[in-house]
């Protein structure tokens, strides 16, 4: 079993910055990718950013390109989401997803979420 734990959320004024962290832990496993999603009240969960372990490529939602940066510490199985120039519409619960490779296929594990609130 793999545990995924996020941290770093909070309240910030528009234009400010926050850094989220997400750590995956458990028995020996092989990480395929880790990424961030978010869910605002009354809306569906949406993709924010992902970091693929093989090759180190990243992807971002159009709404956060140029403002958010995802990075990793592979030794710690941790990813970070640096969020700059935050806007009120970035307010949401941010969830981390770890995709673990196994011989029988990929498995996805979610964290409990961390609240990000951006005031105008």
Short mmCIF file of N, CA, C and O in Angstrom, two decimals:
data_model
loop_
_atom_site.label_atom_id
_atom_site.label_comp_id
_atom_site.label_asym_id
_atom_site.label_seq_id
_atom_site.Cartn_x
_atom_site.Cartn_y
_atom_site.Cartn_z
N UNK A 1 0.84 -1.20 0.00
CA UNK A 1 0.00 0.00 0.00
C UNK A 1 0.87 1.25 0.00
O UNK A 1 1.96 1.25 0.58
N UNK A 2 0.41 2.27 -0.66
CA UNK A 2 1.14 3.54 -0.75
C UNK A 2 0.32 4.63 -0.10
O UNK A 2 -0.90 4.74 -0.32
N UNK A 3 0.97 5.42 0.72
CA UNK A 3 0.31 6.57 1.35
C UNK A 3 0.78 7.85 0.66
O UNK A 3 1.97 8.00 0.35
N UNK A 4 -0.17 8.74 0.45
CA UNK A 4 0.12 10.02 -0.19
C UNK A 4 -0.34 11.13 0.75
O UNK A 4 -1.51 11.15 1.15
N UNK A 5 0.57 12.03 1.09
CA UNK A 5 0.26 13.08 2.05
C UNK A 5 0.66 14.43 1.48
O UNK A 5 1.81 14.64 1.09
N UNK A 6 -0.33 15.35 1.43
CA UNK A 6 -0.06 16.71 0.96
C UNK A 6 0.12 17.65 2.15
O UNK A 6 -0.40 17.39 3.24
N UNK A 7 0.80 18.75 1.90
CA UNK A 7 0.93 19.80 2.90
C UNK A 7 1.21 21.12 2.20
O UNK A 7 1.56 21.14 1.02
N UNK A 8 1.04 22.21 2.95
CA UNK A 8 1.44 23.51 2.42
C UNK A 8 0.31 24.43 2.02
O UNK A 8 0.56 25.56 1.61
N UNK A 9 -0.93 23.98 2.13
CA UNK A 9 -2.04 24.86 1.77
C UNK A 9 -2.20 25.98 2.79
O UNK A 9 -1.53 26.02 3.82
N UNK A 10 -3.11 26.90 2.47
CA UNK A 10 -3.36 27.99 3.38
C UNK A 10 -4.11 29.12 2.73
O UNK A 10 -4.67 28.96 1.63
N UNK A 11 -4.13 30.26 3.41
CA UNK A 11 -4.82 31.46 2.93
C UNK A 11 -3.78 32.47 2.47
O UNK A 11 -2.81 32.75 3.19
N UNK A 12 -3.98 33.02 1.29
CA UNK A 12 -3.05 34.00 0.74
C UNK A 12 -3.82 35.04 -0.06
O UNK A 12 -4.90 34.75 -0.57
N UNK A 13 -3.28 36.22 -0.13
CA UNK A 13 -3.92 37.28 -0.92
C UNK A 13 -3.62 37.09 -2.40
O UNK A 13 -2.59 36.50 -2.77
N UNK A 14 -4.50 37.61 -3.22
CA UNK A 14 -4.28 37.56 -4.66
C UNK A 14 -2.92 38.17 -5.00
O UNK A 14 -2.53 39.20 -4.44
N UNK A 15 -2.21 37.50 -5.89
CA UNK A 15 -0.87 37.93 -6.26
C UNK A 15 0.22 37.27 -5.45
O UNK A 15 1.41 37.38 -5.79
N UNK A 16 -0.17 36.60 -4.39
CA UNK A 16 0.80 35.96 -3.52
C UNK A 16 1.22 34.59 -4.02
O UNK A 16 0.85 34.16 -5.12
N UNK A 17 2.00 33.90 -3.19
CA UNK A 17 2.55 32.60 -3.55
C UNK A 17 2.36 31.59 -2.43
O UNK A 17 2.28 31.95 -1.25
N UNK A 18 2.27 30.33 -2.83
CA UNK A 18 2.24 29.21 -1.91
C UNK A 18 3.02 28.07 -2.53
O UNK A 18 3.10 27.95 -3.75
N UNK A 19 3.54 27.20 -1.67
CA UNK A 19 4.23 26.01 -2.15
C UNK A 19 3.61 24.78 -1.50
O UNK A 19 3.61 24.68 -0.26
N UNK A 20 3.10 23.89 -2.32
CA UNK A 20 2.53 22.65 -1.84
C UNK A 20 3.55 21.53 -1.96
O UNK A 20 4.37 21.52 -2.88
N UNK A 21 3.48 20.60 -1.02
CA UNK A 21 4.33 19.42 -1.05
C UNK A 21 3.47 18.17 -1.03
O UNK A 21 2.39 18.16 -0.45
N UNK A 22 3.98 17.12 -1.66
CA UNK A 22 3.27 15.84 -1.66
C UNK A 22 4.30 14.72 -1.58
O UNK A 22 5.18 14.64 -2.45
N UNK A 23 4.17 13.89 -0.58
CA UNK A 23 5.10 12.78 -0.39
C UNK A 23 4.36 11.46 -0.48
O UNK A 23 3.29 11.29 0.12
N UNK A 24 4.93 10.53 -1.23
CA UNK A 24 4.40 9.17 -1.34
C UNK A 24 5.32 8.24 -0.56
O UNK A 24 6.54 8.32 -0.68
N UNK A 25 4.72 7.37 0.24
CA UNK A 25 5.53 6.45 1.04
C UNK A 25 4.83 5.10 1.13
O UNK A 25 3.65 4.97 0.85
N UNK A 26 5.60 4.10 1.56
CA UNK A 26 5.06 2.76 1.71
C UNK A 26 6.11 1.73 1.42
O UNK A 26 7.30 2.03 1.39
N UNK A 27 5.68 0.52 1.20
CA UNK A 27 6.61 -0.54 0.86
C UNK A 27 7.18 -0.27 -0.52
O UNK A 27 6.66 0.54 -1.28
N UNK A 28 8.25 -0.95 -0.84
CA UNK A 28 8.96 -0.69 -2.09
C UNK A 28 8.00 -0.58 -3.27
O UNK A 28 7.16 -1.46 -3.48
N UNK A 29 8.13 0.52 -4.00
CA UNK A 29 7.27 0.71 -5.16
C UNK A 29 8.03 1.53 -6.18
O UNK A 29 9.05 2.15 -5.89
N UNK A 30 7.51 1.53 -7.39
CA UNK A 30 8.12 2.26 -8.48
C UNK A 30 7.17 3.35 -8.94
O UNK A 30 6.08 3.08 -9.43
N UNK A 31 7.59 4.58 -8.76
CA UNK A 31 6.74 5.72 -9.13
C UNK A 31 6.80 5.94 -10.63
O UNK A 31 7.87 6.00 -11.23
N UNK A 32 5.63 6.09 -11.21
CA UNK A 32 5.54 6.39 -12.63
C UNK A 32 5.35 7.90 -12.85
O UNK A 32 5.97 8.49 -13.74
N UNK A 33 4.52 8.49 -12.02
CA UNK A 33 4.26 9.93 -12.13
C UNK A 33 3.60 10.40 -10.84
O UNK A 33 3.00 9.60 -10.10
N UNK A 34 3.71 11.68 -10.59
CA UNK A 34 2.97 12.30 -9.50
C UNK A 34 2.45 13.64 -10.00
O UNK A 34 3.13 14.33 -10.78
N UNK A 35 1.26 13.97 -9.57
CA UNK A 35 0.67 15.20 -10.08
C UNK A 35 -0.32 15.81 -9.13
O UNK A 35 -0.62 15.27 -8.07
N UNK A 36 -0.81 16.96 -9.54
CA UNK A 36 -1.76 17.73 -8.74
C UNK A 36 -3.06 17.94 -9.50
O UNK A 36 -3.06 18.21 -10.71
N UNK A 37 -4.14 17.85 -8.76
CA UNK A 37 -5.48 18.15 -9.24
C UNK A 37 -6.12 19.09 -8.23
O UNK A 37 -5.63 19.22 -7.11
N UNK A 38 -7.20 19.73 -8.62
CA UNK A 38 -7.89 20.60 -7.68
C UNK A 38 -9.39 20.54 -7.89
O UNK A 38 -9.86 20.23 -9.00
N UNK A 39 -10.11 20.83 -6.84
CA UNK A 39 -11.57 20.83 -6.90
C UNK A 39 -12.11 22.02 -6.14
O UNK A 39 -11.91 22.12 -4.92
N UNK A 40 -12.76 22.91 -6.86
CA UNK A 40 -13.40 24.07 -6.26
C UNK A 40 -14.83 23.69 -5.88
O UNK A 40 -15.41 22.75 -6.44
N UNK A 41 -15.42 24.42 -4.95
CA UNK A 41 -16.81 24.12 -4.53
C UNK A 41 -17.76 24.12 -5.71
O UNK A 41 -17.77 25.05 -6.52
N UNK A 42 -18.55 23.05 -5.82
CA UNK A 42 -19.53 22.97 -6.88
C UNK A 42 -18.98 22.61 -8.24
O UNK A 42 -19.73 22.60 -9.23
N UNK A 43 -17.69 22.33 -8.31
CA UNK A 43 -17.08 22.00 -9.58
C UNK A 43 -16.44 20.62 -9.54
O UNK A 43 -16.20 20.08 -8.46
N UNK A 44 -16.16 20.07 -10.71
CA UNK A 44 -15.50 18.78 -10.78
C UNK A 44 -14.01 18.95 -10.54
O UNK A 44 -13.43 20.01 -10.75
N UNK A 45 -13.39 17.85 -10.13
CA UNK A 45 -11.96 17.86 -9.96
C UNK A 45 -11.28 18.04 -11.31
O UNK A 45 -11.68 17.41 -12.29
N UNK A 46 -10.26 18.89 -11.36
CA UNK A 46 -9.58 19.16 -12.61
C UNK A 46 -8.07 19.01 -12.48
O UNK A 46 -7.50 19.19 -11.40
N UNK A 47 -7.46 18.69 -13.59
CA UNK A 47 -6.02 18.52 -13.66
C UNK A 47 -5.32 19.86 -13.50
O UNK A 47 -5.77 20.88 -14.04
N UNK A 48 -4.19 19.86 -12.79
CA UNK A 48 -3.37 21.07 -12.63
C UNK A 48 -1.99 20.87 -13.26
O UNK A 48 -1.58 21.63 -14.12
N UNK A 49 -1.26 19.85 -12.79
CA UNK A 49 0.09 19.64 -13.29
C UNK A 49 0.52 18.22 -12.96
O UNK A 49 0.03 17.61 -12.02
N UNK A 50 1.46 17.70 -13.76
CA UNK A 50 2.00 16.38 -13.49
C UNK A 50 3.47 16.33 -13.81
O UNK A 50 3.96 17.10 -14.65
N UNK A 51 4.19 15.43 -13.13
CA UNK A 51 5.62 15.21 -13.34
C UNK A 51 5.82 13.73 -13.60
O UNK A 51 5.47 12.90 -12.76
N UNK A 52 6.33 13.40 -14.75
CA UNK A 52 6.58 12.01 -15.10
C UNK A 52 8.00 11.63 -14.72
O UNK A 52 8.95 12.32 -15.11
N UNK A 53 8.12 10.53 -13.96
CA UNK A 53 9.44 10.15 -13.44
C UNK A 53 10.41 9.81 -14.58
O UNK A 53 11.56 10.22 -14.55
N UNK A 54 9.95 9.04 -15.54
CA UNK A 54 10.81 8.66 -16.65
C UNK A 54 10.94 9.82 -17.63
O UNK A 54 9.97 10.25 -18.24
N UNK A 55 12.12 10.36 -17.72
CA UNK A 55 12.34 11.49 -18.62
C UNK A 55 12.18 12.84 -17.97
O UNK A 55 12.68 13.84 -18.48
N UNK A 56 11.47 12.89 -16.85
CA UNK A 56 11.33 14.14 -16.14
C UNK A 56 10.45 15.18 -16.83
O UNK A 56 10.58 16.38 -16.58
N UNK A 57 9.54 14.73 -17.70
CA UNK A 57 8.69 15.71 -18.39
C UNK A 57 7.56 16.18 -17.48
O UNK A 57 7.15 15.49 -16.55
N UNK A 58 7.07 17.37 -17.78
CA UNK A 58 5.98 17.97 -17.01
C UNK A 58 4.86 18.42 -17.94
O UNK A 58 5.08 18.68 -19.13
N UNK A 59 3.67 18.51 -17.37
CA UNK A 59 2.52 19.04 -18.11
C UNK A 59 1.74 19.94 -17.18
O UNK A 59 1.71 19.71 -15.97
N UNK A 60 1.08 20.95 -17.77
CA UNK A 60 0.31 21.90 -16.98
C UNK A 60 -1.03 22.18 -17.65
O UNK A 60 -1.15 22.15 -18.87
N UNK A 61 -2.01 22.48 -16.82
CA UNK A 61 -3.27 22.98 -17.34
C UNK A 61 -3.03 24.39 -17.89
O UNK A 61 -2.19 25.14 -17.36
N UNK A 62 -3.76 24.76 -18.91
CA UNK A 62 -3.57 26.09 -19.51
C UNK A 62 -3.79 27.20 -18.48
O UNK A 62 -3.13 28.24 -18.54
N UNK A 63 -4.68 26.97 -17.55
CA UNK A 63 -5.03 28.00 -16.58
C UNK A 63 -3.91 28.34 -15.60
O UNK A 63 -3.95 29.38 -14.94
N UNK A 64 -2.90 27.45 -15.51
CA UNK A 64 -1.82 27.69 -14.54
C UNK A 64 -0.46 27.85 -15.21
O UNK A 64 0.52 28.15 -14.52
N UNK A 65 -0.38 27.66 -16.51
CA UNK A 65 0.90 27.79 -17.21
C UNK A 65 1.50 29.17 -16.99
O UNK A 65 0.82 30.18 -17.07
N UNK A 66 2.80 29.16 -16.69
CA UNK A 66 3.49 30.42 -16.46
C UNK A 66 3.39 30.93 -15.03
O UNK A 66 4.10 31.86 -14.65
N UNK A 67 2.50 30.33 -14.24
CA UNK A 67 2.34 30.75 -12.84
C UNK A 67 2.73 29.65 -11.86
O UNK A 67 3.25 29.93 -10.79
N UNK A 68 2.43 28.40 -12.22
CA UNK A 68 2.72 27.27 -11.34
C UNK A 68 3.89 26.47 -11.91
O UNK A 68 4.04 26.34 -13.13
N UNK A 69 4.68 25.90 -11.01
CA UNK A 69 5.79 25.05 -11.41
C UNK A 69 5.79 23.79 -10.56
O UNK A 69 5.78 23.89 -9.32
N UNK A 70 5.82 22.63 -11.21
CA UNK A 70 5.91 21.37 -10.49
C UNK A 70 7.34 20.88 -10.55
O UNK A 70 8.01 20.99 -11.60
N UNK A 71 7.84 20.37 -9.44
CA UNK A 71 9.19 19.84 -9.37
C UNK A 71 9.18 18.60 -8.49
O UNK A 71 8.18 18.30 -7.84
N UNK A 72 10.30 17.89 -8.45
CA UNK A 72 10.33 16.67 -7.68
C UNK A 72 11.65 16.51 -6.95
O UNK A 72 12.67 17.07 -7.32
N UNK A 73 11.58 15.68 -5.92
CA UNK A 73 12.75 15.15 -5.26
C UNK A 73 12.58 13.64 -5.33
O UNK A 73 11.85 13.04 -4.54
N UNK A 74 13.21 13.02 -6.32
CA UNK A 74 12.97 11.60 -6.57
C UNK A 74 13.43 10.72 -5.42
O UNK A 74 12.83 9.68 -5.14
N UNK A 75 14.47 11.14 -4.72
CA UNK A 75 14.97 10.35 -3.59
C UNK A 75 13.95 10.28 -2.47
O UNK A 75 13.90 9.31 -1.71
N UNK A 76 13.11 11.31 -2.37
CA UNK A 76 12.10 11.36 -1.31
C UNK A 76 10.71 11.01 -1.83
O UNK A 76 9.74 11.09 -1.07
N UNK A 77 10.60 10.66 -3.11
CA UNK A 77 9.28 10.43 -3.72
C UNK A 77 8.33 11.57 -3.39
O UNK A 77 7.19 11.35 -2.92
N UNK A 78 8.81 12.77 -3.62
CA UNK A 78 8.07 13.97 -3.28
C UNK A 78 7.98 14.89 -4.49
O UNK A 78 8.96 15.03 -5.23
N UNK A 79 6.82 15.50 -4.66
CA UNK A 79 6.68 16.55 -5.65
C UNK A 79 6.23 17.83 -4.96
O UNK A 79 5.61 17.78 -3.90
N UNK A 80 6.57 18.93 -5.59
CA UNK A 80 6.23 20.23 -5.07
C UNK A 80 5.45 21.00 -6.14
O UNK A 80 5.69 20.82 -7.33
N UNK A 81 4.58 21.85 -5.70
CA UNK A 81 3.88 22.73 -6.62
C UNK A 81 4.08 24.16 -6.13
O UNK A 81 3.51 24.56 -5.11
N UNK A 82 4.93 24.89 -6.84
CA UNK A 82 5.15 26.29 -6.52
C UNK A 82 4.09 27.11 -7.26
O UNK A 82 4.02 27.06 -8.50
N UNK A 83 3.28 27.82 -6.51
CA UNK A 83 2.19 28.58 -7.10
C UNK A 83 2.45 30.06 -6.89
O UNK A 83 2.48 30.53 -5.74
N UNK A 84 2.64 30.77 -7.97
CA UNK A 84 2.89 32.21 -7.94
C UNK A 84 1.74 32.96 -8.60
O UNK A 84 0.94 32.38 -9.34
N UNK A 85 1.68 34.24 -8.36
CA UNK A 85 0.64 35.09 -8.95
C UNK A 85 -0.75 34.48 -8.78
O UNK A 85 -1.54 34.38 -9.73
N UNK A 86 -1.03 34.07 -7.58
CA UNK A 86 -2.29 33.38 -7.31
C UNK A 86 -3.49 34.29 -7.53
O UNK A 86 -3.43 35.51 -7.27
N UNK A 87 -4.56 33.68 -8.00
CA UNK A 87 -5.80 34.40 -8.28
C UNK A 87 -6.92 33.80 -7.43
O UNK A 87 -6.85 32.62 -7.05
N UNK A 88 -7.97 34.57 -7.18
CA UNK A 88 -9.10 34.01 -6.41
C UNK A 88 -9.66 32.73 -7.04
O UNK A 88 -10.09 31.83 -6.32
N UNK A 89 -9.61 32.63 -8.36
CA UNK A 89 -10.13 31.42 -9.02
C UNK A 89 -9.24 30.20 -8.82
O UNK A 89 -9.61 29.10 -9.23
N UNK A 90 -8.08 30.37 -8.20
CA UNK A 90 -7.23 29.23 -7.84
C UNK A 90 -7.69 28.59 -6.53
O UNK A 90 -7.17 27.54 -6.14
N UNK A 91 -8.64 29.22 -5.87
CA UNK A 91 -9.16 28.67 -4.61
C UNK A 91 -9.79 27.31 -4.83
O UNK A 91 -10.67 27.15 -5.69
N UNK A 92 -9.32 26.32 -4.09
CA UNK A 92 -9.79 24.95 -4.26
C UNK A 92 -9.10 24.06 -3.24
O UNK A 92 -8.16 24.48 -2.57
N UNK A 93 -9.60 22.83 -3.14
CA UNK A 93 -8.85 21.80 -2.44
C UNK A 93 -7.92 21.16 -3.46
O UNK A 93 -8.37 20.74 -4.54
N UNK A 94 -6.65 21.12 -3.15
CA UNK A 94 -5.65 20.57 -4.05
C UNK A 94 -5.31 19.15 -3.61
O UNK A 94 -4.97 18.92 -2.44
N UNK A 95 -5.41 18.24 -4.56
CA UNK A 95 -5.16 16.82 -4.31
C UNK A 95 -3.93 16.37 -5.09
O UNK A 95 -3.73 16.75 -6.24
N UNK A 96 -3.15 15.51 -4.44
CA UNK A 96 -2.00 14.92 -5.09
C UNK A 96 -2.34 13.48 -5.48
O UNK A 96 -3.00 12.76 -4.71
N UNK A 97 -1.90 13.09 -6.66
CA UNK A 97 -2.08 11.72 -7.12
C UNK A 97 -0.73 11.12 -7.46
O UNK A 97 0.05 11.71 -8.20
N UNK A 98 -0.49 9.94 -6.92
CA UNK A 98 0.73 9.19 -7.24
C UNK A 98 0.34 8.00 -8.12
O UNK A 98 -0.57 7.24 -7.76
N UNK A 99 1.00 7.87 -9.23
CA UNK A 99 0.78 6.73 -10.13
C UNK A 99 1.95 5.78 -9.97
O UNK A 99 3.11 6.17 -10.19
N UNK A 100 1.63 4.58 -9.54
CA UNK A 100 2.65 3.59 -9.22
C UNK A 100 2.64 2.50 -10.27
O UNK A 100 1.57 1.95 -10.60
N UNK A 101 3.80 2.19 -10.78
CA UNK A 101 3.92 1.13 -11.79
C UNK A 101 4.06 -0.21 -11.09
O UNK A 101 4.81 -0.37 -10.14
N UNK A 102 3.28 -1.20 -11.56
CA UNK A 102 3.46 -2.58 -11.15
C UNK A 102 3.44 -3.45 -12.40
O UNK A 102 3.01 -3.00 -13.48
N UNK A 103 3.85 -4.68 -12.25
CA UNK A 103 3.90 -5.58 -13.39
C UNK A 103 2.51 -5.83 -13.96
O UNK A 103 2.35 -6.19 -15.13
N UNK A 104 1.49 -5.62 -13.13
CA UNK A 104 0.13 -5.86 -13.59
C UNK A 104 -0.57 -4.58 -14.05
O UNK A 104 -1.74 -4.60 -14.42
N UNK A 105 0.17 -3.47 -14.03
CA UNK A 105 -0.41 -2.22 -14.50
C UNK A 105 -0.19 -1.09 -13.53
O UNK A 105 0.40 -1.27 -12.47
N UNK A 106 -0.66 0.11 -13.91
CA UNK A 106 -0.51 1.28 -13.05
C UNK A 106 -1.64 1.32 -12.01
O UNK A 106 -2.79 1.01 -12.30
N UNK A 107 -1.27 1.78 -10.81
CA UNK A 107 -2.24 2.02 -9.75
C UNK A 107 -2.13 3.47 -9.32
O UNK A 107 -1.04 4.04 -9.30
N UNK A 108 -3.27 4.05 -8.97
CA UNK A 108 -3.30 5.46 -8.59
C UNK A 108 -3.68 5.59 -7.12
O UNK A 108 -4.62 4.94 -6.64
N UNK A 109 -2.96 6.44 -6.43
CA UNK A 109 -3.22 6.71 -5.01
C UNK A 109 -3.39 8.21 -4.82
O UNK A 109 -2.59 9.00 -5.34
N UNK A 110 -4.41 8.57 -4.05
CA UNK A 110 -4.72 9.97 -3.82
C UNK A 110 -4.44 10.37 -2.38
O UNK A 110 -4.63 9.58 -1.45
N UNK A 111 -4.06 11.62 -2.21
CA UNK A 111 -3.93 12.18 -0.88
C UNK A 111 -5.28 12.69 -0.39
O UNK A 111 -6.28 12.65 -1.11
N UNK A 112 -5.28 13.23 0.81
CA UNK A 112 -6.53 13.67 1.44
C UNK A 112 -6.91 15.09 1.02
O UNK A 112 -8.03 15.53 1.25
N UNK A 113 -5.98 15.79 0.41
CA UNK A 113 -6.24 17.14 -0.08
C UNK A 113 -5.77 18.21 0.90
O UNK A 113 -5.72 17.99 2.12
N UNK A 114 -5.45 19.36 0.35
CA UNK A 114 -5.06 20.51 1.17
C UNK A 114 -5.75 21.75 0.60
O UNK A 114 -5.79 21.96 -0.61
N UNK A 115 -6.32 22.55 1.49
CA UNK A 115 -7.11 23.70 1.06
C UNK A 115 -6.21 24.89 0.71
O UNK A 115 -5.32 25.25 1.49
N UNK A 116 -6.47 25.47 -0.43
CA UNK A 116 -5.82 26.72 -0.85
C UNK A 116 -6.92 27.76 -1.04
O UNK A 116 -7.85 27.54 -1.82
N UNK A 117 -6.81 28.85 -0.33
CA UNK A 117 -7.78 29.94 -0.43
C UNK A 117 -7.07 31.22 -0.80
O UNK A 117 -6.13 31.63 -0.12
N UNK A 118 -7.51 31.84 -1.90
CA UNK A 118 -6.90 33.08 -2.38
C UNK A 118 -7.94 34.19 -2.24
O UNK A 118 -8.99 34.14 -2.87
N UNK A 119 -7.63 35.16 -1.42
CA UNK A 119 -8.57 36.27 -1.20
C UNK A 119 -8.29 37.40 -2.17
O UNK A 119 -7.14 37.65 -2.55
N UNK A 120 -9.35 38.09 -2.53
CA UNK A 120 -9.20 39.20 -3.50
C UNK A 120 -8.92 40.52 -2.80
O UNK A 120 -8.99 40.63 -1.60
#
